[in-house]
PDB file of C-alpha atoms in Angstrom:
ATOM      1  CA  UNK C   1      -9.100  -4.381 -11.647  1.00  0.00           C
ATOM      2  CA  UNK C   2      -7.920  -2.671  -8.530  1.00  0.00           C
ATOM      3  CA  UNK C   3      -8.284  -3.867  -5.455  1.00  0.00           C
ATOM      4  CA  UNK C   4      -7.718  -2.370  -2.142  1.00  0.00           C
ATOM      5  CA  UNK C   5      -6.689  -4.853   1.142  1.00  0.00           C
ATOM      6  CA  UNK C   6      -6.739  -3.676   4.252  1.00  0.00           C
ATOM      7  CA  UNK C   7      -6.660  -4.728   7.661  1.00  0.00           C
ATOM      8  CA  UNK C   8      -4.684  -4.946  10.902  1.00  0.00           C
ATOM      9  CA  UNK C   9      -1.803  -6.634  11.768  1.00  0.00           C
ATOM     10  CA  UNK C  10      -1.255 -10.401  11.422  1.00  0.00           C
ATOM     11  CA  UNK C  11      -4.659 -10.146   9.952  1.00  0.00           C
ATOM     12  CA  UNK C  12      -3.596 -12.381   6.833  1.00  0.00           C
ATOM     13  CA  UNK C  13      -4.148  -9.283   4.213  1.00  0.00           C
ATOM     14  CA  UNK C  14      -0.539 -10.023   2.411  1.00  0.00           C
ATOM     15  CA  UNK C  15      -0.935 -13.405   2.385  1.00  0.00           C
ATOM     16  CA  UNK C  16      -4.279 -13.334   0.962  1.00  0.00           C
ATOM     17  CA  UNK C  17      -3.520 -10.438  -1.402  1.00  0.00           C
ATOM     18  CA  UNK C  18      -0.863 -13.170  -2.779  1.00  0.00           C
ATOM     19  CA  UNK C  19      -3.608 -15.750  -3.004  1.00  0.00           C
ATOM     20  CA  UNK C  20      -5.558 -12.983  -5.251  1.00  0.00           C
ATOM     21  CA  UNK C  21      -3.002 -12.352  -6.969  1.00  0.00           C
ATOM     22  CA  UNK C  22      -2.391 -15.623  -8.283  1.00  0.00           C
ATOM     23  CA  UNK C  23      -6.272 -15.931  -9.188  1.00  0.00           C
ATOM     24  CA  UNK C  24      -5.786 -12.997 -11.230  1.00  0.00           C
ATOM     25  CA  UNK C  25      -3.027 -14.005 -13.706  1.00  0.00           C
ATOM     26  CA  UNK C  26      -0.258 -16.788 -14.104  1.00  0.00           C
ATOM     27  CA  UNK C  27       3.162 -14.346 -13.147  1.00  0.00           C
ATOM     28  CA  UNK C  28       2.330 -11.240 -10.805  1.00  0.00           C
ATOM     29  CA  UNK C  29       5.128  -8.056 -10.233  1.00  0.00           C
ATOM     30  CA  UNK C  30       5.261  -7.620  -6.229  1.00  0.00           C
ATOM     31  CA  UNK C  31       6.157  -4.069  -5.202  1.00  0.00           C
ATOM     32  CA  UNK C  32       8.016  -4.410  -2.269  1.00  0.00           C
ATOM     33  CA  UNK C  33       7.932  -0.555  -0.268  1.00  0.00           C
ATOM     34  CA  UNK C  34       9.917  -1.372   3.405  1.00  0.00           C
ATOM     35  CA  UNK C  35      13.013  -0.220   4.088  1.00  0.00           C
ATOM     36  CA  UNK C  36      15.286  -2.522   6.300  1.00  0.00           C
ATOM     37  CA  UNK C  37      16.613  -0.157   8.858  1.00  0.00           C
ATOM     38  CA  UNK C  38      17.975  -3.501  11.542  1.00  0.00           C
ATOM     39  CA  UNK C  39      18.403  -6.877  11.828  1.00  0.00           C
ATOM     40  CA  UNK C  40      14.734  -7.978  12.943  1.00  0.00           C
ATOM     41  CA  UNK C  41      13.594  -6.304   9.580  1.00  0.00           C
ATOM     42  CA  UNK C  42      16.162  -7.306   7.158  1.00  0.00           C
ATOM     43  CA  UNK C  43      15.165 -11.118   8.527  1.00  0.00           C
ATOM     44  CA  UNK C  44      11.781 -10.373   7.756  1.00  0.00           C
ATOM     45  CA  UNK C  45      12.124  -8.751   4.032  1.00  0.00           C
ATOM     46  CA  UNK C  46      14.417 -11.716   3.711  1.00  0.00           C
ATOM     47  CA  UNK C  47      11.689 -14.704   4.906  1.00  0.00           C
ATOM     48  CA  UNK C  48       8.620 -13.215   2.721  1.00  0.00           C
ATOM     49  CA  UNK C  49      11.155 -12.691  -0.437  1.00  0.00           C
ATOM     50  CA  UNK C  50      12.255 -16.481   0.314  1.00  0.00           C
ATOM     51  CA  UNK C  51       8.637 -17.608   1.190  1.00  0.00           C
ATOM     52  CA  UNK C  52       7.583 -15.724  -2.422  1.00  0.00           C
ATOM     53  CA  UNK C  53       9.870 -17.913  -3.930  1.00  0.00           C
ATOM     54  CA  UNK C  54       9.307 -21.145  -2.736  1.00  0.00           C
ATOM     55  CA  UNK C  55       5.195 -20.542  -3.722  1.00  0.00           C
ATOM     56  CA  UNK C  56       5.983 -21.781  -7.565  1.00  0.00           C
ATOM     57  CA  UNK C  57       4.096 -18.783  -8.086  1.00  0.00           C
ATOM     58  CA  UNK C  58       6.134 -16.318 -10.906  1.00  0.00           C
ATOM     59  CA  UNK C  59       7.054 -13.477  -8.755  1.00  0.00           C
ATOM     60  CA  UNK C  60       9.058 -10.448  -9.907  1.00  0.00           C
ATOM     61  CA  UNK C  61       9.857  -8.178  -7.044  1.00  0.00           C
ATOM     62  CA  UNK C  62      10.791  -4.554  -6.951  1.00  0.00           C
ATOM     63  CA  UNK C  63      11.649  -2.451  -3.912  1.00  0.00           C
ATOM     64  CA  UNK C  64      10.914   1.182  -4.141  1.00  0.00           C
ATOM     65  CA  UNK C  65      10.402   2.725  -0.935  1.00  0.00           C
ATOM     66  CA  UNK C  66       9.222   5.984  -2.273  1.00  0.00           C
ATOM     67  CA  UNK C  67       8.687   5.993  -6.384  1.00  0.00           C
ATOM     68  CA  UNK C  68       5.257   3.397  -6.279  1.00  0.00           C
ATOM     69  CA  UNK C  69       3.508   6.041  -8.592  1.00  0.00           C
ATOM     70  CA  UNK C  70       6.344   6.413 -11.249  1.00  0.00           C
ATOM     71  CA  UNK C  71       6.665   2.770 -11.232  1.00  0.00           C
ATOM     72  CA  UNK C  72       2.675   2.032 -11.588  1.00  0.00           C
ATOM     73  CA  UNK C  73       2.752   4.469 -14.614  1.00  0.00           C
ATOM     74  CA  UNK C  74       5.879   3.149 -16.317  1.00  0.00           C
ATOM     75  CA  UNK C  75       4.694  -0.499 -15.917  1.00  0.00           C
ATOM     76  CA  UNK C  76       1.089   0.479 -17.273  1.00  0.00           C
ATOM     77  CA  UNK C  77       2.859   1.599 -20.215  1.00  0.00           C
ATOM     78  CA  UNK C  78       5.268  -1.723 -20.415  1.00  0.00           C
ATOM     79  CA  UNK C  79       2.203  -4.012 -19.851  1.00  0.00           C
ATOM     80  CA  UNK C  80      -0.740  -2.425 -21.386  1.00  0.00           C
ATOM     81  CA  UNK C  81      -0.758  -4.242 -24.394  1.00  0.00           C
ATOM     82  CA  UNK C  82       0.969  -7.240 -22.804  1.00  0.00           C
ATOM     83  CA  UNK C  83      -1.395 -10.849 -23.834  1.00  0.00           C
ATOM     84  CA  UNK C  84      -1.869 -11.767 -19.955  1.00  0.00           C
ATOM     85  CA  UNK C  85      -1.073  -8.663 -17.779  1.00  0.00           C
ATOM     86  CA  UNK C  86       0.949  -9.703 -14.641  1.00  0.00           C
ATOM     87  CA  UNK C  87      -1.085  -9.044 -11.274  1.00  0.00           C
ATOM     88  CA  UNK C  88       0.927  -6.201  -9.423  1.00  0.00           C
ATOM     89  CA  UNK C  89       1.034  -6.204  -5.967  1.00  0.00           C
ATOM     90  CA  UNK C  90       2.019  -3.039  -3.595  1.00  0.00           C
ATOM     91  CA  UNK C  91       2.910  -3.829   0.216  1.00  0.00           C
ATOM     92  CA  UNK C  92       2.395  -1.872   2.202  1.00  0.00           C
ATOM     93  CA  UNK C  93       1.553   1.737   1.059  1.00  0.00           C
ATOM     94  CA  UNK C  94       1.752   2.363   5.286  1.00  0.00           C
ATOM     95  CA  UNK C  95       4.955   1.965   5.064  1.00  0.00           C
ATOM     96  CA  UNK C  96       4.979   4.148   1.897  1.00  0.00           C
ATOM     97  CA  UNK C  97       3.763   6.782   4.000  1.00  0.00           C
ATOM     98  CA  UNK C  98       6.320   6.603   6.544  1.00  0.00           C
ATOM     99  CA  UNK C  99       8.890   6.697   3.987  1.00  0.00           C
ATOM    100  CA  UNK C 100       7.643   9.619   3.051  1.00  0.00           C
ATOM    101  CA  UNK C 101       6.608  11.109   6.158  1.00  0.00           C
ATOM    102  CA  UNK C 102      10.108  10.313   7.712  1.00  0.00           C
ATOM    103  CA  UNK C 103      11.765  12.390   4.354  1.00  0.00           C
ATOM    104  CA  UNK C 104       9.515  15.162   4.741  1.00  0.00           C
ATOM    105  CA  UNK C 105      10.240  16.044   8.397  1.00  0.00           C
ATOM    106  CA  UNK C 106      10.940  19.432   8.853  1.00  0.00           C
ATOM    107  CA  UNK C 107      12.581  19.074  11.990  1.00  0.00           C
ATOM    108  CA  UNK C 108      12.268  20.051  15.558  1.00  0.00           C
ATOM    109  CA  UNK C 109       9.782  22.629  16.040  1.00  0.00           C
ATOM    110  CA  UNK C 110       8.803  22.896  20.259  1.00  0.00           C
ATOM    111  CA  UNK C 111      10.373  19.625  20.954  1.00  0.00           C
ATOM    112  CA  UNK C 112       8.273  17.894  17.931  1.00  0.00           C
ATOM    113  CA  UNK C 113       8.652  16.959  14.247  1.00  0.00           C
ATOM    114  CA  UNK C 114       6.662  18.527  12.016  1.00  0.00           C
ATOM    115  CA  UNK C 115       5.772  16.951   8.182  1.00  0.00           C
ATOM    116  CA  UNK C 116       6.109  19.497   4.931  1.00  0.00           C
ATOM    117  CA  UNK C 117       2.013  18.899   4.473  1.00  0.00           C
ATOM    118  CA  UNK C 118       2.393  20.383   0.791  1.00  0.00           C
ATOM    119  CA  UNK C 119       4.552  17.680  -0.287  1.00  0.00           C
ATOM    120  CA  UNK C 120       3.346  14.763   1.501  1.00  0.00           C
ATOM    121  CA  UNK C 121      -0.765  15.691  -0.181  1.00  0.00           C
ATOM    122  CA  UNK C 122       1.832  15.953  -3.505  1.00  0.00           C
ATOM    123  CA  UNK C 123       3.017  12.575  -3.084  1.00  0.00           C
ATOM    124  CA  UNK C 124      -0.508  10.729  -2.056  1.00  0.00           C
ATOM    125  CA  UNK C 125      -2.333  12.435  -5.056  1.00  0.00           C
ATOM    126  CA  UNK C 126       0.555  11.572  -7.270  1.00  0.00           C
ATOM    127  CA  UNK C 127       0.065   7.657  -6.378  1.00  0.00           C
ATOM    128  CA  UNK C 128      -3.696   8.268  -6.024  1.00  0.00           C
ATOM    129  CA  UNK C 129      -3.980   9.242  -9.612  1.00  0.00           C
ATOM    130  CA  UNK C 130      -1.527   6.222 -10.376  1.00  0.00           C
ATOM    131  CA  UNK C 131      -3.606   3.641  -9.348  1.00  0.00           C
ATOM    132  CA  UNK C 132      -6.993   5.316 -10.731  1.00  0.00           C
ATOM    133  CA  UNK C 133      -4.965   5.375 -14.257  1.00  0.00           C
ATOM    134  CA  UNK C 134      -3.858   1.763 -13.897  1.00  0.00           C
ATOM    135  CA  UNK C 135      -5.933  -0.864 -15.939  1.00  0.00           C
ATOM    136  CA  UNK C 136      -4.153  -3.986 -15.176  1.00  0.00           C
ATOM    137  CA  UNK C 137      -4.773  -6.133 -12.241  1.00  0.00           C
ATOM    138  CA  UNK C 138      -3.689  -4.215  -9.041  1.00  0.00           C
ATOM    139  CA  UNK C 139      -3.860  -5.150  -5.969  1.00  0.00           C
ATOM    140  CA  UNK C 140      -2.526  -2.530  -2.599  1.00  0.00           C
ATOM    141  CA  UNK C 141      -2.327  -3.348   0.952  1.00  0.00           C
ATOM    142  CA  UNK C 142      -2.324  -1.209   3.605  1.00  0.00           C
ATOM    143  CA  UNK C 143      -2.762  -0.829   7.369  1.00  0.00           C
ATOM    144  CA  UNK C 144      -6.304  -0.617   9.017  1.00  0.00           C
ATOM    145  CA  UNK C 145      -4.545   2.177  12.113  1.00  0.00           C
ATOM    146  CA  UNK C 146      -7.288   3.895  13.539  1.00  0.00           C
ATOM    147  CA  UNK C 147      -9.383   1.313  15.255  1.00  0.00           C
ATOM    148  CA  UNK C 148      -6.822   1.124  18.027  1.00  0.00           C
ATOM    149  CA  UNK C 149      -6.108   3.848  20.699  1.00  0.00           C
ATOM    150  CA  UNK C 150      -4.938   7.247  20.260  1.00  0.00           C
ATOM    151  CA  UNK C 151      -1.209   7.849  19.780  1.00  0.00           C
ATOM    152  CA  UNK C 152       0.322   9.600  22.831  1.00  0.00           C
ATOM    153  CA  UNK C 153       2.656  11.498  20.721  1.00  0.00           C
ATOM    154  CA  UNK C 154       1.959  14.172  17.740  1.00  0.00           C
ATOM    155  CA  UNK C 155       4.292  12.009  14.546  1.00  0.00           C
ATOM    156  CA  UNK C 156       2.091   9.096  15.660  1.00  0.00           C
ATOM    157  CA  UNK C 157      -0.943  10.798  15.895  1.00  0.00           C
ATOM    158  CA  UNK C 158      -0.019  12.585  12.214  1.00  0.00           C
ATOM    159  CA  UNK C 159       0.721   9.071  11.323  1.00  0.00           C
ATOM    160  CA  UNK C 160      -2.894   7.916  11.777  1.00  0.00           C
ATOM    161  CA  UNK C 161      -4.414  10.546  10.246  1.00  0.00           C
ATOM    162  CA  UNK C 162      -2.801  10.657   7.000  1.00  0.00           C
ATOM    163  CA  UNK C 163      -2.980   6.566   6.824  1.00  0.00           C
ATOM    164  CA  UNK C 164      -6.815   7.284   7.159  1.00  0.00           C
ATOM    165  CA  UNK C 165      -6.696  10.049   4.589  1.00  0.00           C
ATOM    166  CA  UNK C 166      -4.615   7.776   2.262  1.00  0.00           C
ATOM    167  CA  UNK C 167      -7.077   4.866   2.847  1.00  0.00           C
ATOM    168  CA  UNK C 168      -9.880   6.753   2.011  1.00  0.00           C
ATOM    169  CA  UNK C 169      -8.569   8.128  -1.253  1.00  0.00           C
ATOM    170  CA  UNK C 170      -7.381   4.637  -2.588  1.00  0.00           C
ATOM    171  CA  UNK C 171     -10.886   2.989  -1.988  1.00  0.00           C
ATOM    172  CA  UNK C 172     -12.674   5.524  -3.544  1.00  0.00           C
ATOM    173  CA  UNK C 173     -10.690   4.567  -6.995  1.00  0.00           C
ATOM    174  CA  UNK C 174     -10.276   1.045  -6.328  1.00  0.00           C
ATOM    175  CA  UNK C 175     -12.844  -1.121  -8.002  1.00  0.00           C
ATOM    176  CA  UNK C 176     -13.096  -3.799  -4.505  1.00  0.00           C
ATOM    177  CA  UNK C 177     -12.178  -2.627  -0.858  1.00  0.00           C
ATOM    178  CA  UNK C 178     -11.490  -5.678   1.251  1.00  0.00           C
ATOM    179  CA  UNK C 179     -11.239  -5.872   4.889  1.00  0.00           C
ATOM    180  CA  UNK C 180      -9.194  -8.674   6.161  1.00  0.00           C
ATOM    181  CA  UNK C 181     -10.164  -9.831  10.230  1.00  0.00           C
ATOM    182  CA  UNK C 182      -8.502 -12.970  11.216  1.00  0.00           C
ATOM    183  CA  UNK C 183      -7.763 -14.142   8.022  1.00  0.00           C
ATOM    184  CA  UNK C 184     -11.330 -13.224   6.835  1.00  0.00           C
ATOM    185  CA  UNK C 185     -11.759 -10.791   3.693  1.00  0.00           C
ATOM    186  CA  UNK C 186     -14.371  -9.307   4.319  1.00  0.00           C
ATOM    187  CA  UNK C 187     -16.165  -6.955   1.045  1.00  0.00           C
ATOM    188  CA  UNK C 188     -16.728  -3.458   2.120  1.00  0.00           C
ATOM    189  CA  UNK C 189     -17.849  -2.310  -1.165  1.00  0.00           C
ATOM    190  CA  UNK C 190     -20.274  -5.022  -1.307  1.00  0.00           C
ATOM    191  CA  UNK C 191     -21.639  -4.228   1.803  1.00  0.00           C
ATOM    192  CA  UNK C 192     -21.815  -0.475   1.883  1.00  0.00           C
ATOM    193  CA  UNK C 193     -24.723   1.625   3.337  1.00  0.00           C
ATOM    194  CA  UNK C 194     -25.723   4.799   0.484  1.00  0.00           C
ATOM    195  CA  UNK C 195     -27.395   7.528   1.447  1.00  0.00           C
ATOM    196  CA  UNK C 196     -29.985   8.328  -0.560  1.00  0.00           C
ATOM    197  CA  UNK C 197     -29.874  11.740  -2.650  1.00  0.00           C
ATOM    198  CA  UNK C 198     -32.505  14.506  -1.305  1.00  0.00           C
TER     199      UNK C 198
END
């Protein structure tokens, strides 16, 4: 089952995407995707790696920054025959993005960075196709980023489109698409509007 969490931030999507997860299966593999660049964020990797811990819950965590489809393939292959499947958890395929996006600069073209387009589209259908081939329980969280204002400059604006783009594509293979509001899921699948065929 794959399940798609999104939402803004502090919304409560990780922490209830860990509360799935352990509804979904008694040990769960939690793909870890930051990068601790300072202090403030190697505190914070450090605190939700502790807090995993501490839940009794049988976590196995993995970072990989960039490689999320590689790794969804090679543990589809590990696991697919596996008794009781462990409930994989991705967080935060935004910051995936930025990984990416931040590799893939170009460089300064009129005062601005611009992305290698090619290669970013490469990467999202590579991990797009990863999750649609994944049978196990899956769960991804990601950032809800374009319900707030406009980015005043063009990375951040690039930024917001491409999370959009990504968002799209991931819901569209995920089996659930939940949107979490103040701690709330909320089931967009459940509740979508279809337009009827002419």
């Amino acid at each position: 089952m794959r399940v798609l969490i999104t939402g803004g931030a502090r919304s409560g999507k990780s922490g209830f995407a860990e509360a799935y997860a352990r509804k979904l299966s008694k040990r769960g593999v939690y793909i870890a995707t930051s990068q601790a660049w300072d202090d403030e964020m190697r505190e914070r990797t450090e605190h939700h790696r502790l807090t995993r811990e501490q839940s009794g819950y049988a976590w196995e965590t993995i970072e990989e920054p960039y490689a999320v489809a590689e790794l969804l393939k090679r543990l589809e292959a590990e696991t697919a025959e596996s008794a009781e499947r462990p409930a994989v958890l991705v967080d935060c395929l935004t910051l995936w993005l930025t990984n990416h996006m931040l590799r893939l600069e170009e460089g300064e073209t009129e005062g601005t960075a611009r992305i290698d387009a090619v290669r970013l589209h490469d990467e999202v259908d590579k991990l797009v196709e990863a999750v649609a081939g994944y049978t196990g329980p899956l769960l991804l969280v990601t950032n809800e980023v374009g319900s707030g204002i406009v980015p005043a400059y063009p990375l951040g604006r690039r930024f917001r489109d491409e999370a959009g783009r990504l968002n799209r594509k991931l819901a569209a293979v995920c089996r659930q698409a939940l949107l979490v509001v103040a701690g709330i899921p909320l089931d967009l699948k459940a509740h979508a509007f279809q337009l009827e065929e002419d």
